[in-house]
PDB file of C-alpha atoms in Angstrom:
ATOM      1  CA  UNK I   1       0.113   0.042  -0.015  1.00  0.00           C
ATOM      2  CA  UNK I   2       1.291   3.781  -0.537  1.00  0.00           C
ATOM      3  CA  UNK I   3      -0.394   6.492   0.936  1.00  0.00           C
ATOM      4  CA  UNK I   4      -0.313   9.698  -1.457  1.00  0.00           C
ATOM      5  CA  UNK I   5       0.168  13.132   0.788  1.00  0.00           C
ATOM      6  CA  UNK I   6      -3.806  14.438   1.807  1.00  0.00           C
ATOM      7  CA  UNK I   7      -5.055  10.845  -0.344  1.00  0.00           C
ATOM      8  CA  UNK I   8      -6.472   8.015   0.402  1.00  0.00           C
ATOM      9  CA  UNK I   9      -4.557   4.645   0.851  1.00  0.00           C
ATOM     10  CA  UNK I  10      -4.063   2.337  -2.847  1.00  0.00           C
ATOM     11  CA  UNK I  11      -2.372  -0.316  -3.547  1.00  0.00           C
ATOM     12  CA  UNK I  12       0.398   0.316  -5.258  1.00  0.00           C
ATOM     13  CA  UNK I  13       0.603  -2.882  -7.954  1.00  0.00           C
ATOM     14  CA  UNK I  14       2.108  -1.717 -10.916  1.00  0.00           C
ATOM     15  CA  UNK I  15       5.072  -1.044  -9.639  1.00  0.00           C
ATOM     16  CA  UNK I  16       6.080  -5.043 -10.848  1.00  0.00           C
ATOM     17  CA  UNK I  17       4.287  -4.495 -13.707  1.00  0.00           C
ATOM     18  CA  UNK I  18       5.832  -3.805 -17.261  1.00  0.00           C
ATOM     19  CA  UNK I  19       4.337  -0.863 -19.057  1.00  0.00           C
ATOM     20  CA  UNK I  20       3.804  -3.047 -22.083  1.00  0.00           C
ATOM     21  CA  UNK I  21       1.674  -5.545 -19.831  1.00  0.00           C
ATOM     22  CA  UNK I  22      -0.412  -2.755 -18.042  1.00  0.00           C
ATOM     23  CA  UNK I  23      -1.169  -1.009 -21.315  1.00  0.00           C
ATOM     24  CA  UNK I  24      -1.819  -4.525 -23.101  1.00  0.00           C
ATOM     25  CA  UNK I  25      -4.103  -4.795 -20.199  1.00  0.00           C
ATOM     26  CA  UNK I  26      -5.891  -1.717 -20.154  1.00  0.00           C
ATOM     27  CA  UNK I  27      -6.229  -1.148 -24.189  1.00  0.00           C
ATOM     28  CA  UNK I  28      -8.436  -4.921 -22.381  1.00  0.00           C
ATOM     29  CA  UNK I  29     -10.208  -3.618 -20.349  1.00  0.00           C
ATOM     30  CA  UNK I  30     -11.096   0.032 -21.964  1.00  0.00           C
ATOM     31  CA  UNK I  31      -9.739  -0.205 -24.929  1.00  0.00           C
ATOM     32  CA  UNK I  32      -6.948   1.571 -27.150  1.00  0.00           C
ATOM     33  CA  UNK I  33      -9.503   4.906 -27.083  1.00  0.00           C
ATOM     34  CA  UNK I  34     -10.229   5.730 -24.215  1.00  0.00           C
ATOM     35  CA  UNK I  35      -6.135   4.559 -22.519  1.00  0.00           C
ATOM     36  CA  UNK I  36      -4.920   7.000 -25.403  1.00  0.00           C
ATOM     37  CA  UNK I  37      -7.267   9.414 -24.330  1.00  0.00           C
ATOM     38  CA  UNK I  38      -7.102   8.983 -20.152  1.00  0.00           C
ATOM     39  CA  UNK I  39      -2.612   9.188 -20.883  1.00  0.00           C
ATOM     40  CA  UNK I  40      -3.391  12.384 -22.913  1.00  0.00           C
ATOM     41  CA  UNK I  41      -2.869  11.350 -26.133  1.00  0.00           C
ATOM     42  CA  UNK I  42      -5.794  11.678 -28.842  1.00  0.00           C
ATOM     43  CA  UNK I  43      -4.549   8.424 -31.129  1.00  0.00           C
ATOM     44  CA  UNK I  44      -5.841   5.176 -29.862  1.00  0.00           C
ATOM     45  CA  UNK I  45      -2.570   3.985 -32.365  1.00  0.00           C
ATOM     46  CA  UNK I  46      -0.381   5.029 -29.664  1.00  0.00           C
ATOM     47  CA  UNK I  47      -2.141   3.076 -27.264  1.00  0.00           C
ATOM     48  CA  UNK I  48      -1.938   0.315 -29.476  1.00  0.00           C
ATOM     49  CA  UNK I  49       1.949   1.085 -29.922  1.00  0.00           C
ATOM     50  CA  UNK I  50       2.476   1.492 -26.243  1.00  0.00           C
ATOM     51  CA  UNK I  51       1.580  -1.786 -25.822  1.00  0.00           C
ATOM     52  CA  UNK I  52       2.910  -4.076 -28.470  1.00  0.00           C
ATOM     53  CA  UNK I  53       6.193  -2.371 -27.299  1.00  0.00           C
ATOM     54  CA  UNK I  54       7.241  -1.095 -30.263  1.00  0.00           C
ATOM     55  CA  UNK I  55       6.772   2.744 -28.923  1.00  0.00           C
ATOM     56  CA  UNK I  56       7.878   3.365 -24.628  1.00  0.00           C
ATOM     57  CA  UNK I  57       5.198   5.088 -22.673  1.00  0.00           C
ATOM     58  CA  UNK I  58       6.910   8.635 -21.549  1.00  0.00           C
ATOM     59  CA  UNK I  59       6.596   8.593 -18.104  1.00  0.00           C
ATOM     60  CA  UNK I  60       3.597  11.759 -17.595  1.00  0.00           C
ATOM     61  CA  UNK I  61       1.273   8.987 -19.590  1.00  0.00           C
ATOM     62  CA  UNK I  62       2.884   5.482 -17.749  1.00  0.00           C
ATOM     63  CA  UNK I  63       2.485   7.371 -14.233  1.00  0.00           C
ATOM     64  CA  UNK I  64      -1.451   8.295 -15.229  1.00  0.00           C
ATOM     65  CA  UNK I  65      -1.640   4.558 -16.789  1.00  0.00           C
ATOM     66  CA  UNK I  66      -0.048   2.772 -14.106  1.00  0.00           C
ATOM     67  CA  UNK I  67      -2.595   4.408 -11.384  1.00  0.00           C
ATOM     68  CA  UNK I  68      -4.896   4.138 -13.553  1.00  0.00           C
ATOM     69  CA  UNK I  69      -4.267   0.036 -13.665  1.00  0.00           C
ATOM     70  CA  UNK I  70      -3.756   0.188  -9.852  1.00  0.00           C
ATOM     71  CA  UNK I  71      -7.126   1.704  -9.170  1.00  0.00           C
ATOM     72  CA  UNK I  72      -9.261  -0.877 -11.582  1.00  0.00           C
ATOM     73  CA  UNK I  73      -7.580  -4.257 -10.306  1.00  0.00           C
ATOM     74  CA  UNK I  74      -9.097  -2.839  -6.732  1.00  0.00           C
ATOM     75  CA  UNK I  75     -12.378  -3.165  -8.463  1.00  0.00           C
ATOM     76  CA  UNK I  76     -12.249  -5.983 -10.505  1.00  0.00           C
ATOM     77  CA  UNK I  77     -10.600  -7.935  -7.535  1.00  0.00           C
ATOM     78  CA  UNK I  78     -13.751  -5.998  -5.001  1.00  0.00           C
ATOM     79  CA  UNK I  79     -16.497  -6.116  -7.069  1.00  0.00           C
ATOM     80  CA  UNK I  80     -16.135  -7.728 -11.800  1.00  0.00           C
ATOM     81  CA  UNK I  81     -14.175  -6.416 -14.664  1.00  0.00           C
ATOM     82  CA  UNK I  82     -17.626  -5.423 -15.849  1.00  0.00           C
ATOM     83  CA  UNK I  83     -17.965  -3.326 -12.339  1.00  0.00           C
ATOM     84  CA  UNK I  84     -14.340  -1.496 -13.397  1.00  0.00           C
ATOM     85  CA  UNK I  85     -15.164  -0.336 -17.427  1.00  0.00           C
ATOM     86  CA  UNK I  86     -18.166   1.290 -15.376  1.00  0.00           C
ATOM     87  CA  UNK I  87     -16.772   2.778 -13.027  1.00  0.00           C
ATOM     88  CA  UNK I  88     -13.835   3.916 -15.368  1.00  0.00           C
ATOM     89  CA  UNK I  89     -16.084   5.471 -17.753  1.00  0.00           C
ATOM     90  CA  UNK I  90     -19.124   6.162 -15.840  1.00  0.00           C
ATOM     91  CA  UNK I  91     -19.307  10.206 -14.416  1.00  0.00           C
ATOM     92  CA  UNK I  92     -18.991  10.695 -10.795  1.00  0.00           C
ATOM     93  CA  UNK I  93     -20.170  12.746  -8.433  1.00  0.00           C
ATOM     94  CA  UNK I  94     -17.439  12.550  -6.677  1.00  0.00           C
ATOM     95  CA  UNK I  95     -15.059  14.121  -9.485  1.00  0.00           C
ATOM     96  CA  UNK I  96     -16.994  17.167 -10.215  1.00  0.00           C
ATOM     97  CA  UNK I  97     -19.631  15.185 -13.002  1.00  0.00           C
ATOM     98  CA  UNK I  98     -16.865  13.940 -14.473  1.00  0.00           C
ATOM     99  CA  UNK I  99     -15.483  10.169 -15.551  1.00  0.00           C
ATOM    100  CA  UNK I 100     -13.185   8.843 -14.102  1.00  0.00           C
ATOM    101  CA  UNK I 101     -10.822   8.625 -17.311  1.00  0.00           C
ATOM    102  CA  UNK I 102     -10.732  12.284 -17.466  1.00  0.00           C
ATOM    103  CA  UNK I 103     -10.129  13.041 -13.780  1.00  0.00           C
ATOM    104  CA  UNK I 104      -6.988  10.861 -13.934  1.00  0.00           C
ATOM    105  CA  UNK I 105      -5.732  12.507 -17.643  1.00  0.00           C
ATOM    106  CA  UNK I 106      -6.279  15.856 -15.398  1.00  0.00           C
ATOM    107  CA  UNK I 107      -3.484  14.403 -12.813  1.00  0.00           C
ATOM    108  CA  UNK I 108      -6.926  14.433 -10.135  1.00  0.00           C
ATOM    109  CA  UNK I 109      -4.845  11.417  -8.241  1.00  0.00           C
ATOM    110  CA  UNK I 110      -6.093  12.262  -4.908  1.00  0.00           C
ATOM    111  CA  UNK I 111     -10.215  12.454  -5.974  1.00  0.00           C
ATOM    112  CA  UNK I 112      -9.743   9.147  -7.927  1.00  0.00           C
ATOM    113  CA  UNK I 113      -8.814   7.191  -5.735  1.00  0.00           C
ATOM    114  CA  UNK I 114     -10.843   8.759  -2.824  1.00  0.00           C
ATOM    115  CA  UNK I 115     -14.157   7.294  -5.293  1.00  0.00           C
ATOM    116  CA  UNK I 116     -12.457   3.898  -6.256  1.00  0.00           C
ATOM    117  CA  UNK I 117     -12.739   3.893  -2.330  1.00  0.00           C
ATOM    118  CA  UNK I 118     -16.142   4.823  -2.083  1.00  0.00           C
ATOM    119  CA  UNK I 119     -17.350   2.736  -4.196  1.00  0.00           C
ATOM    120  CA  UNK I 120     -14.743  -0.118  -2.626  1.00  0.00           C
ATOM    121  CA  UNK I 121     -16.661   0.732   0.473  1.00  0.00           C
ATOM    122  CA  UNK I 122     -20.309   0.737  -0.529  1.00  0.00           C
ATOM    123  CA  UNK I 123     -20.680   4.587  -0.712  1.00  0.00           C
ATOM    124  CA  UNK I 124     -21.267   5.367  -3.787  1.00  0.00           C
ATOM    125  CA  UNK I 125     -22.890   7.899  -5.087  1.00  0.00           C
ATOM    126  CA  UNK I 126     -22.512   7.918  -8.958  1.00  0.00           C
TER     127      UNK I 126
END
């Protein structure tokens, strides 16, 4: 577990996994278009190239993707895959009525982690 300054605890399992593997799993879970957008890129081809290892993921994008991976894996472990998918793309009042994907793209990590924790603690209101 790690503790973001001023934020809720969240697991950081992604540090043990190759970036290409993380992107491949996220692409499978959310689609390359959504993954590219979450990383701050417009071209879904970027996410495909990151997943197959033909293009390195720059550090800012890697930070967003690893963070998303950690949150989504926790949701998937506690509930099921379809819940993680839906949570990522559904407007959430805890995030100012934006999606977790957008919050992560905007690097609102503490807010996204708090929204994930609310879901896991069944205090979800979105």
